[in-house]
Tab-separated table of C-alpha atoms in Angstrom:
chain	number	residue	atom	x	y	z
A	1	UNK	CA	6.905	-1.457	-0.393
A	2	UNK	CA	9.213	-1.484	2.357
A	3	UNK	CA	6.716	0.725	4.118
A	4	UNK	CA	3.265	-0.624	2.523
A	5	UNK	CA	3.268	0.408	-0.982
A	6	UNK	CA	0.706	-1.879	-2.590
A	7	UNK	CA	-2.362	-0.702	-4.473
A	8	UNK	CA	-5.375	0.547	-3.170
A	9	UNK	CA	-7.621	3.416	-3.410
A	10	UNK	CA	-6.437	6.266	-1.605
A	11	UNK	CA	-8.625	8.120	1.151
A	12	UNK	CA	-8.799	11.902	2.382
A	13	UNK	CA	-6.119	13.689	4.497
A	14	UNK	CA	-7.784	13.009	7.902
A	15	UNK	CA	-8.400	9.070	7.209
A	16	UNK	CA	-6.031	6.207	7.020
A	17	UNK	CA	-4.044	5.421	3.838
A	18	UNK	CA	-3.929	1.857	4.321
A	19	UNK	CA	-1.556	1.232	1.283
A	20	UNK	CA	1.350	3.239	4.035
A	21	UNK	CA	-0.568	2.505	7.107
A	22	UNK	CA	-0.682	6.536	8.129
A	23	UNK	CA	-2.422	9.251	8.462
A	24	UNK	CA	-2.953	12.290	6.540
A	25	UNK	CA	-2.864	14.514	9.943
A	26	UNK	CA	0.502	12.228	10.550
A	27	UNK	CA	1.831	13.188	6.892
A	28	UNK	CA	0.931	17.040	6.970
A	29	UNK	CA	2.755	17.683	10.844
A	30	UNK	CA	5.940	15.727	9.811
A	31	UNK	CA	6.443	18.333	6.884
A	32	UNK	CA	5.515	21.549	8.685
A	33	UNK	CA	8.563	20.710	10.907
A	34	UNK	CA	10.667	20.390	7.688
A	35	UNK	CA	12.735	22.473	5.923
A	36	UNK	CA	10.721	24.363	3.312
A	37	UNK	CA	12.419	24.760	-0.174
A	38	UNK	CA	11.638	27.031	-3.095
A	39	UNK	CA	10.656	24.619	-6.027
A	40	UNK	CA	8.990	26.226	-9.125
A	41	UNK	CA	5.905	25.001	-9.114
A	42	UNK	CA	6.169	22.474	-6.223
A	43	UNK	CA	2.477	21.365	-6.212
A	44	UNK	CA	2.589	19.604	-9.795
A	45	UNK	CA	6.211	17.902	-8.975
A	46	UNK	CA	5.144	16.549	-6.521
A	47	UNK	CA	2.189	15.056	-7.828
A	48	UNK	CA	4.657	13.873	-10.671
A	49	UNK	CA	6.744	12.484	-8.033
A	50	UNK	CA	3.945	10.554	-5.978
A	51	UNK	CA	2.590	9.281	-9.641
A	52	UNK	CA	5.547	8.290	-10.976
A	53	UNK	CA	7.098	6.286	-7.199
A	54	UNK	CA	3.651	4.902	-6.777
A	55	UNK	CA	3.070	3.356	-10.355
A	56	UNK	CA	6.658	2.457	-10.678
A	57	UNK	CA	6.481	0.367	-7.330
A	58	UNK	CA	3.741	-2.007	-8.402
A	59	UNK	CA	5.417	-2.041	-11.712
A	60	UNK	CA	8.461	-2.880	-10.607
A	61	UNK	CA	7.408	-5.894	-8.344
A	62	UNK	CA	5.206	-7.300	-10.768
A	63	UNK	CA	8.333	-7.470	-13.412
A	64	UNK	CA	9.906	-9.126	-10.185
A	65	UNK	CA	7.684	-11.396	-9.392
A	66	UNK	CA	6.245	-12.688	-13.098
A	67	UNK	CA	9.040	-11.408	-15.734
A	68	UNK	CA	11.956	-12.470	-13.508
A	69	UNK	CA	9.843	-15.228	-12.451
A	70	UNK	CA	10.879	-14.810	-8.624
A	71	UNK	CA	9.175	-17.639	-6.595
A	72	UNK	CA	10.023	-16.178	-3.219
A	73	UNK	CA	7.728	-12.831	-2.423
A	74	UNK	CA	8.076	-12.852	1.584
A	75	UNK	CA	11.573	-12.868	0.331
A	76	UNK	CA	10.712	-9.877	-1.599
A	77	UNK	CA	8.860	-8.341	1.031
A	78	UNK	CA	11.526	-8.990	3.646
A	79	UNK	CA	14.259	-7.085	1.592
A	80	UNK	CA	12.050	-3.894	0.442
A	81	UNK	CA	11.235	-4.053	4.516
A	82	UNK	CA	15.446	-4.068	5.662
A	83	UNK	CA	16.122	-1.598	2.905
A	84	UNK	CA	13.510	1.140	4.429
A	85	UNK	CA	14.351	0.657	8.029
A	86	UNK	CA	18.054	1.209	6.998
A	87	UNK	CA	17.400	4.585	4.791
A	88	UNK	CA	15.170	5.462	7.800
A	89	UNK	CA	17.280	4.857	10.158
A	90	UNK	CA	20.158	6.446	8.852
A	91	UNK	CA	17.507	9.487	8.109
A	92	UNK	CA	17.182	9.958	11.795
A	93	UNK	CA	20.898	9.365	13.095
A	94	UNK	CA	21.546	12.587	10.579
A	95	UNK	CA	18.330	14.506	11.878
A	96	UNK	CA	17.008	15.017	8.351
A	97	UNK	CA	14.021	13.568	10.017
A	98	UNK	CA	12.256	12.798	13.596
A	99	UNK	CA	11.183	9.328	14.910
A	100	UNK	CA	10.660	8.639	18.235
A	101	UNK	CA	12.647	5.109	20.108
A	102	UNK	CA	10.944	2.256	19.461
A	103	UNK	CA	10.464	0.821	23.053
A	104	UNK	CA	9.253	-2.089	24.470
A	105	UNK	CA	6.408	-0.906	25.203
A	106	UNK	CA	5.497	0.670	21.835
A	107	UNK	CA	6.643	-2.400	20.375
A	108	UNK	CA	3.474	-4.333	22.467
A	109	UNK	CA	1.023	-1.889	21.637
A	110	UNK	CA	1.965	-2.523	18.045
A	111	UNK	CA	2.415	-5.949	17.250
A	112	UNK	CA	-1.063	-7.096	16.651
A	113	UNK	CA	-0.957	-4.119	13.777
A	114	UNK	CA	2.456	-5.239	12.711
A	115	UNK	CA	1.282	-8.886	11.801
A	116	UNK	CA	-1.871	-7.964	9.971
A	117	UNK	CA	0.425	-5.709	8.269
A	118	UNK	CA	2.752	-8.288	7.274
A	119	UNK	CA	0.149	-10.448	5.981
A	120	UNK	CA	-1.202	-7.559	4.155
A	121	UNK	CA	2.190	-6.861	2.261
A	122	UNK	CA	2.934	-10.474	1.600
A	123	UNK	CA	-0.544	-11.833	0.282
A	124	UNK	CA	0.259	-8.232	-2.417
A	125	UNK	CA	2.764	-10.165	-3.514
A	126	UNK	CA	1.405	-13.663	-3.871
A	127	UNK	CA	-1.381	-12.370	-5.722
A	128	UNK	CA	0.443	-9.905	-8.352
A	129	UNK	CA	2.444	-12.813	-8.850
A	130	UNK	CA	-0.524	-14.567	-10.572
A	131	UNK	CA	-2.868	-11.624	-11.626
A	132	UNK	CA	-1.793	-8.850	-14.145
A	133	UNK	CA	-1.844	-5.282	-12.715
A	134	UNK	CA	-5.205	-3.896	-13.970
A	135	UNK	CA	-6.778	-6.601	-12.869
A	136	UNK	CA	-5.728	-6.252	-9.464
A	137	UNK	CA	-6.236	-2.792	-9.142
A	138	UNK	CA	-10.156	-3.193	-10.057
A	139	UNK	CA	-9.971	-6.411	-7.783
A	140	UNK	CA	-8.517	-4.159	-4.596
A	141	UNK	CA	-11.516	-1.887	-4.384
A	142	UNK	CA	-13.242	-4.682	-2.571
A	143	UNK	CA	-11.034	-3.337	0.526
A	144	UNK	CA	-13.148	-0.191	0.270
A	145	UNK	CA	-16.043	-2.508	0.368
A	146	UNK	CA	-14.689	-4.600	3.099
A	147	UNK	CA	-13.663	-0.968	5.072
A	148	UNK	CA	-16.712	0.590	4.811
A	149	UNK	CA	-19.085	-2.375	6.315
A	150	UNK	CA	-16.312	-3.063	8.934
A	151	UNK	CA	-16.728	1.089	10.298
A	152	UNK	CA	-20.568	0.604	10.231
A	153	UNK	CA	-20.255	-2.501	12.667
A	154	UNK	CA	-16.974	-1.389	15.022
A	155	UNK	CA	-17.551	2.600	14.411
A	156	UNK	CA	-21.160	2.975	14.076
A	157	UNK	CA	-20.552	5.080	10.810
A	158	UNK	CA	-22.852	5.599	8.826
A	159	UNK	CA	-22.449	6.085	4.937
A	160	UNK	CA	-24.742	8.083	2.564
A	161	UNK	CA	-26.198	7.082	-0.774
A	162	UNK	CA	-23.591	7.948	-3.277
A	163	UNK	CA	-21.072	6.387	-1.138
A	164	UNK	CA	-23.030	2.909	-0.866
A	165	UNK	CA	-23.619	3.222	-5.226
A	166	UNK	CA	-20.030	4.213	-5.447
A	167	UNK	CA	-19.458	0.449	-3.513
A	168	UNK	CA	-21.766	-1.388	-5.554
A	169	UNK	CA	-20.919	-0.195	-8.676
A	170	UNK	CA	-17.064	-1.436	-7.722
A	171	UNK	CA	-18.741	-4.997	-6.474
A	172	UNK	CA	-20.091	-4.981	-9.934
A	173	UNK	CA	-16.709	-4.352	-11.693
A	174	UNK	CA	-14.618	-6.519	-10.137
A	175	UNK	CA	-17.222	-9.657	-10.294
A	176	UNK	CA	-17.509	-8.688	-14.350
A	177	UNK	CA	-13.631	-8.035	-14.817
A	178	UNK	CA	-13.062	-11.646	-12.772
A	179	UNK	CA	-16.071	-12.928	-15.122
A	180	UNK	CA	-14.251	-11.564	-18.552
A	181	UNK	CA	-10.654	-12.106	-17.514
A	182	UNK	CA	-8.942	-14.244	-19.981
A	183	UNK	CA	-5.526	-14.907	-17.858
A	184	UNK	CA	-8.193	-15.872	-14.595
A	185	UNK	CA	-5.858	-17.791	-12.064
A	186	UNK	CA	-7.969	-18.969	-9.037
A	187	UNK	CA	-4.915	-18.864	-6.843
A	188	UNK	CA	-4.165	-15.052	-7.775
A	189	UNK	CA	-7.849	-14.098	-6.964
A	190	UNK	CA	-8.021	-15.963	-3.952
A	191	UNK	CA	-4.671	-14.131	-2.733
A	192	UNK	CA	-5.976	-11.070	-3.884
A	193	UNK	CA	-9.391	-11.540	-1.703
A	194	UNK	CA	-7.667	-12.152	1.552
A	195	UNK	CA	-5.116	-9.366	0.727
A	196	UNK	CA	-8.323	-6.704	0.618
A	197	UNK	CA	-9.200	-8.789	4.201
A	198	UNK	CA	-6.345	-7.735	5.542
A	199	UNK	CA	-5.931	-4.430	4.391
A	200	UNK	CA	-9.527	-3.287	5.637
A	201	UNK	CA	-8.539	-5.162	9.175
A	202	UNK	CA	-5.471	-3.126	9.088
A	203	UNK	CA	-7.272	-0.182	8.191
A	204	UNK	CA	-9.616	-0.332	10.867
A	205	UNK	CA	-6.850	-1.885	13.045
A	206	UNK	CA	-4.921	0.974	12.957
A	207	UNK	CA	-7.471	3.399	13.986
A	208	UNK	CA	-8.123	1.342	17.380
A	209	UNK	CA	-4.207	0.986	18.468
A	210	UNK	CA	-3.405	4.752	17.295
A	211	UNK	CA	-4.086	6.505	20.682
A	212	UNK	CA	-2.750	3.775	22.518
A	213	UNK	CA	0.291	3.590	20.845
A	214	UNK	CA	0.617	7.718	20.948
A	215	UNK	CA	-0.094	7.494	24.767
A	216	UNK	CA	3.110	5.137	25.199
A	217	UNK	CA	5.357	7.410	22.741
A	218	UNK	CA	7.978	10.070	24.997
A	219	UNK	CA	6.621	12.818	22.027
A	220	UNK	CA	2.962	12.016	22.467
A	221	UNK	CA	3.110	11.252	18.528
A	222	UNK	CA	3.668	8.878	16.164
A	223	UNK	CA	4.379	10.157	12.916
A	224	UNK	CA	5.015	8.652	9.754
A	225	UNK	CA	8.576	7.855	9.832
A	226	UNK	CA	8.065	6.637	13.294
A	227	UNK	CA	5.496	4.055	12.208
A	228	UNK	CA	7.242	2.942	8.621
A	229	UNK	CA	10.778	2.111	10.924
A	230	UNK	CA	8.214	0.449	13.438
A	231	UNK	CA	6.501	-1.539	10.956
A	232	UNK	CA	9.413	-2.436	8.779
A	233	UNK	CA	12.003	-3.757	11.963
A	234	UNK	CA	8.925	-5.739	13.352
A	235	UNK	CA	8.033	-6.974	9.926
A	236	UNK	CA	11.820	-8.851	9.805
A	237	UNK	CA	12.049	-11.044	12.453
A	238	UNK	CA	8.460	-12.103	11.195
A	239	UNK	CA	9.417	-12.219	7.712
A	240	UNK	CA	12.598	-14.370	8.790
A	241	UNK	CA	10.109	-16.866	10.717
A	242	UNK	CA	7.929	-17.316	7.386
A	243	UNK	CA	10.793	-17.924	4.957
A	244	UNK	CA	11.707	-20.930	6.726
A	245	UNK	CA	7.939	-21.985	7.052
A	246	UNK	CA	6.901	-21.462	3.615
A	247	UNK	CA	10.450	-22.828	2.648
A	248	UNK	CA	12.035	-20.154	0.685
A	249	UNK	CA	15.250	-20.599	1.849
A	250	UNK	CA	15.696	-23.582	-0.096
A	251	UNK	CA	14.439	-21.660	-3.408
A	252	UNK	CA	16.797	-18.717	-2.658
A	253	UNK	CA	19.630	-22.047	-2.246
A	254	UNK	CA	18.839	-23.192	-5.589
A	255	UNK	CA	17.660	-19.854	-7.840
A	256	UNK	CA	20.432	-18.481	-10.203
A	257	UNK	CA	18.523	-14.972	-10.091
A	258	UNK	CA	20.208	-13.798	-6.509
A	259	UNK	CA	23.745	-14.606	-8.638
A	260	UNK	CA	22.741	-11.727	-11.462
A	261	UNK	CA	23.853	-8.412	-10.634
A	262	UNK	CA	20.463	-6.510	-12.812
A	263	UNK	CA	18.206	-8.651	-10.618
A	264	UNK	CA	20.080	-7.220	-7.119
A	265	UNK	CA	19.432	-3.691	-8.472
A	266	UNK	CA	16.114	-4.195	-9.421
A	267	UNK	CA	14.976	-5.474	-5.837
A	268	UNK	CA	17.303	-2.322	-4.671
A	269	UNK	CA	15.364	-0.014	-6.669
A	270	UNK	CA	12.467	-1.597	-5.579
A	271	UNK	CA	13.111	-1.147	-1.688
A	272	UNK	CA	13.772	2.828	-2.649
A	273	UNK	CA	10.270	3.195	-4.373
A	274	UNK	CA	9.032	1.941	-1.674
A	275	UNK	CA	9.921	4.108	0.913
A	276	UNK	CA	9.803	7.213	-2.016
A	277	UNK	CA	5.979	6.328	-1.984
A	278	UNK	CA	5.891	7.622	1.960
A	279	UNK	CA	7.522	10.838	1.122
A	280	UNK	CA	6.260	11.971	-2.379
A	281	UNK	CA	2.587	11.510	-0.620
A	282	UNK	CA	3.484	13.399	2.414
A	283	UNK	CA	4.908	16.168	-0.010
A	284	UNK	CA	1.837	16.097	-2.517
A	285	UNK	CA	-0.621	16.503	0.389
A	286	UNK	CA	1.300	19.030	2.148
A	287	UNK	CA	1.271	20.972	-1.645
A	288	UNK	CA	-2.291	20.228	-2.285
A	289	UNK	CA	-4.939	19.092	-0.018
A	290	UNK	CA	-7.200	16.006	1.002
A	291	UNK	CA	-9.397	16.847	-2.145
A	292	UNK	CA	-6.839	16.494	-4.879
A	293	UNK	CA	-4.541	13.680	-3.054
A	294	UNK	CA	-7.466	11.927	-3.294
A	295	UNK	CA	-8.529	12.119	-6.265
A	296	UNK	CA	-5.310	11.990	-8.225
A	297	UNK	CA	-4.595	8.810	-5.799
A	298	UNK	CA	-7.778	7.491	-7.907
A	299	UNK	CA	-6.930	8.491	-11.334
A	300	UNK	CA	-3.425	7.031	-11.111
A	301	UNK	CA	-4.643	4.114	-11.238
A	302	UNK	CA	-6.014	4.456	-14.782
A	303	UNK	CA	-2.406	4.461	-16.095
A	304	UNK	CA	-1.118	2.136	-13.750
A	305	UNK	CA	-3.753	-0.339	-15.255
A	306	UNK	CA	-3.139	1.001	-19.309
A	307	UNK	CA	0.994	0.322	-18.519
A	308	UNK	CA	0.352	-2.806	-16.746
A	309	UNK	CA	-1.502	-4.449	-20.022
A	310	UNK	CA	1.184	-2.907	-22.531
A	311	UNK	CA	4.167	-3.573	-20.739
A	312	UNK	CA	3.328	-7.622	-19.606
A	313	UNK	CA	1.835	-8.082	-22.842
A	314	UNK	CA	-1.746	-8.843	-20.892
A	315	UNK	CA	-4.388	-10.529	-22.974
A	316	UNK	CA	-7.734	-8.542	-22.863
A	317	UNK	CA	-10.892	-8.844	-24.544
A	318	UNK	CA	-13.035	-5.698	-24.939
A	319	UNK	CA	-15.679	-6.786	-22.300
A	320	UNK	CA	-12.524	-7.331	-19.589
A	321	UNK	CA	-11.320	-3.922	-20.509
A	322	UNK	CA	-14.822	-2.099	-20.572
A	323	UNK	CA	-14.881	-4.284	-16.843
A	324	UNK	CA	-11.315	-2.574	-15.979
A	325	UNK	CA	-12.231	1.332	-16.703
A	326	UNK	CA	-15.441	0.764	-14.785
A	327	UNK	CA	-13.786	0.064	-11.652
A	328	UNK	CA	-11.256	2.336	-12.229
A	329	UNK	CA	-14.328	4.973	-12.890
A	330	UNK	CA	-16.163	3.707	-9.894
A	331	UNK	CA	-12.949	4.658	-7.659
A	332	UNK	CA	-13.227	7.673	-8.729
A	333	UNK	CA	-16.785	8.016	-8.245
A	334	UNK	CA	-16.130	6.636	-4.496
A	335	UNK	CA	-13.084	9.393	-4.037
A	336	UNK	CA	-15.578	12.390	-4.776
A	337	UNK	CA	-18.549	10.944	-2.467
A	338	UNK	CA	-16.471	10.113	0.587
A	339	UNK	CA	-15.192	13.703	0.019
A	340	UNK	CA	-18.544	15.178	-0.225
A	341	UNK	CA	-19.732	12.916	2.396
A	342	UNK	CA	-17.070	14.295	4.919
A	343	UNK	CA	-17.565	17.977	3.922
A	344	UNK	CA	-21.375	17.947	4.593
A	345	UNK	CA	-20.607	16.214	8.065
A	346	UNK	CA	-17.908	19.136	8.768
């Protein structure tokens, strides 16, 4: 996900999307300064588009990870990372799009972000490595869990009712989809915990270094691009350090994968989705709204989850898969409440 794209649910326009590490008044200012084109029916193509870059992602790296049986996710990570910053990068040296220099001073501001974000991206991989994709999607709404508690203590926010249901009911999934999982790997769920960890710290991170790092900007911005080049160059020396310490350079010495040309192009692809996730869910927003970004955010992952069983041959019981469409019901449940709770508080 080069630039962050892992599953998890996906907030309203004004709040962070912690799966790119933006925000939605980020995403819609970076396409008014765009070049408008006339696309027949652009609203439902680019929901297409974000559906189809987002699903194919977390498809993609779990067929790297498990099919190809690719010990070496930082490795992973590290490559989807230098293959954004480069389409980025070139990106801005052309002007197709804006992002402001990445000085040292912005760099500062930003690296206590950066290396929660890191972990956040590499304990994605660890985990999908052991746990099929359904599983983790119903096991990821825990962030939301983890999110919400963490803005009553730091932000004194207050939730109402069908917001704190909409969290129970997906404490209640995942503990019954853990409970009737028949490919359980205590490893994968332990990954999986610390990865929701780190995406609510990031989450709630992000919203405390935001105006600091915007203050330190020559703009007085940080869009999107700006902040997926920033995280992705930061996240390489990083990524180099941990390579060495968890010892994947010997791996990569003795794997025969990195001599097949498929495998190359599948990581390739990979890197693209990755950054494709960024712009198909700038686009959709721009076309739609908070309201359906949202919610189609949350019923993508019902297909995700039905393509992940079928496609990796998952075995599933009918308790485990009742377990599965209950947290994937409960995100949507928790989609419409946070929307109604931020209406009524507008």
């Amino acid at each position: 996900m080069g630039s962050g794209p892992f599953l998890s649910t996906r907030p309203s326009a004004n709040e962070i999307d912690v799966e790119n590490g933006i925000l939605g008044r980020e995403k819609d200012k970076v396409l008014r300064t765009s070049r408008s084109l006339k696309i027949p029916n652009p609203a439902l193509l680019s929901g297409a588009a974000y559906c189809i870059s987002s699903c194919s992602m977390i498809l993609i790296n779990k067929f790297v990870l498990s099919s190809y049986d690719f010990n070496a996710g930082i490795s992973l990570m590290l490559y989807q990372n230098f293959i954004s910053v480069l389409i980025v990068s070139t990106l801005s040296v052309l002007g197709v799009v804006t992002t402001e220099p990445l000085t040292w001073k912005l760099i500062k501001v930003w690296i206590p972000v950066n290396a929660i974000f890191v972990g956040m991206l590499i304990t994605s991989m660890f985990s999908l490595r052991y746990i099929n994709v359904a599983m983790v999607t119903v096991l990821k709404n825990v962030t939301n869990v983890m999110t919400a508690v963490g803005e009553m203590y730091l932000f004194q926010k207050h939730h109402d009712n069908r917001v704190w249901a909409a969290l129970f009911l997906m404490i209640i999934s995942a503990i019954s989809g853990g409970v009737t999982d028949l490919s359980f790997h205590a490893v994968g769920y332990t990954w999986q915990f610390i990865n929701c960890f780190l995406t609510a710290s990031y989450s709630l991170t992000l919203r405390r270094v935001m105006d600091t790092a915007k203050q330190v900007t020559r703009s007085g911005n940080l869009n999107e691009f700006t902040m997926v080049l920033l995280n992705n160059t930061l996240s390489i020396p990083l990524g180099l350090l941990l390579i060495f310490i968890f010892k994947e350079v010997d791996y990569l010495y003795e794997t025969p994968l990195l001599k097949l040309p498929s495998f190359w192009l599948v990581m390739t692809l990979s890197g693209f989705l990755g950054l494709a996730i960024s712009f198909t869910s700038m686009w959709f927003l721009h076309q739609t709204g908070a309201t359906t970004y949202s919610l189609v955010g949350s019923l993508n992952k019902i297909p995700l989850s039905v393509a992940g069983i079928f496609l990796f041959h998952v075995p599933t019981s009918l308790q485990n898969s009742t377990s599965i469409l209950f947290g994937l019901l409960a995100g949507v449940f928790f989609a419409r409440a946070k929307l109604k709770e931020k209406s009524q508080s507008g």
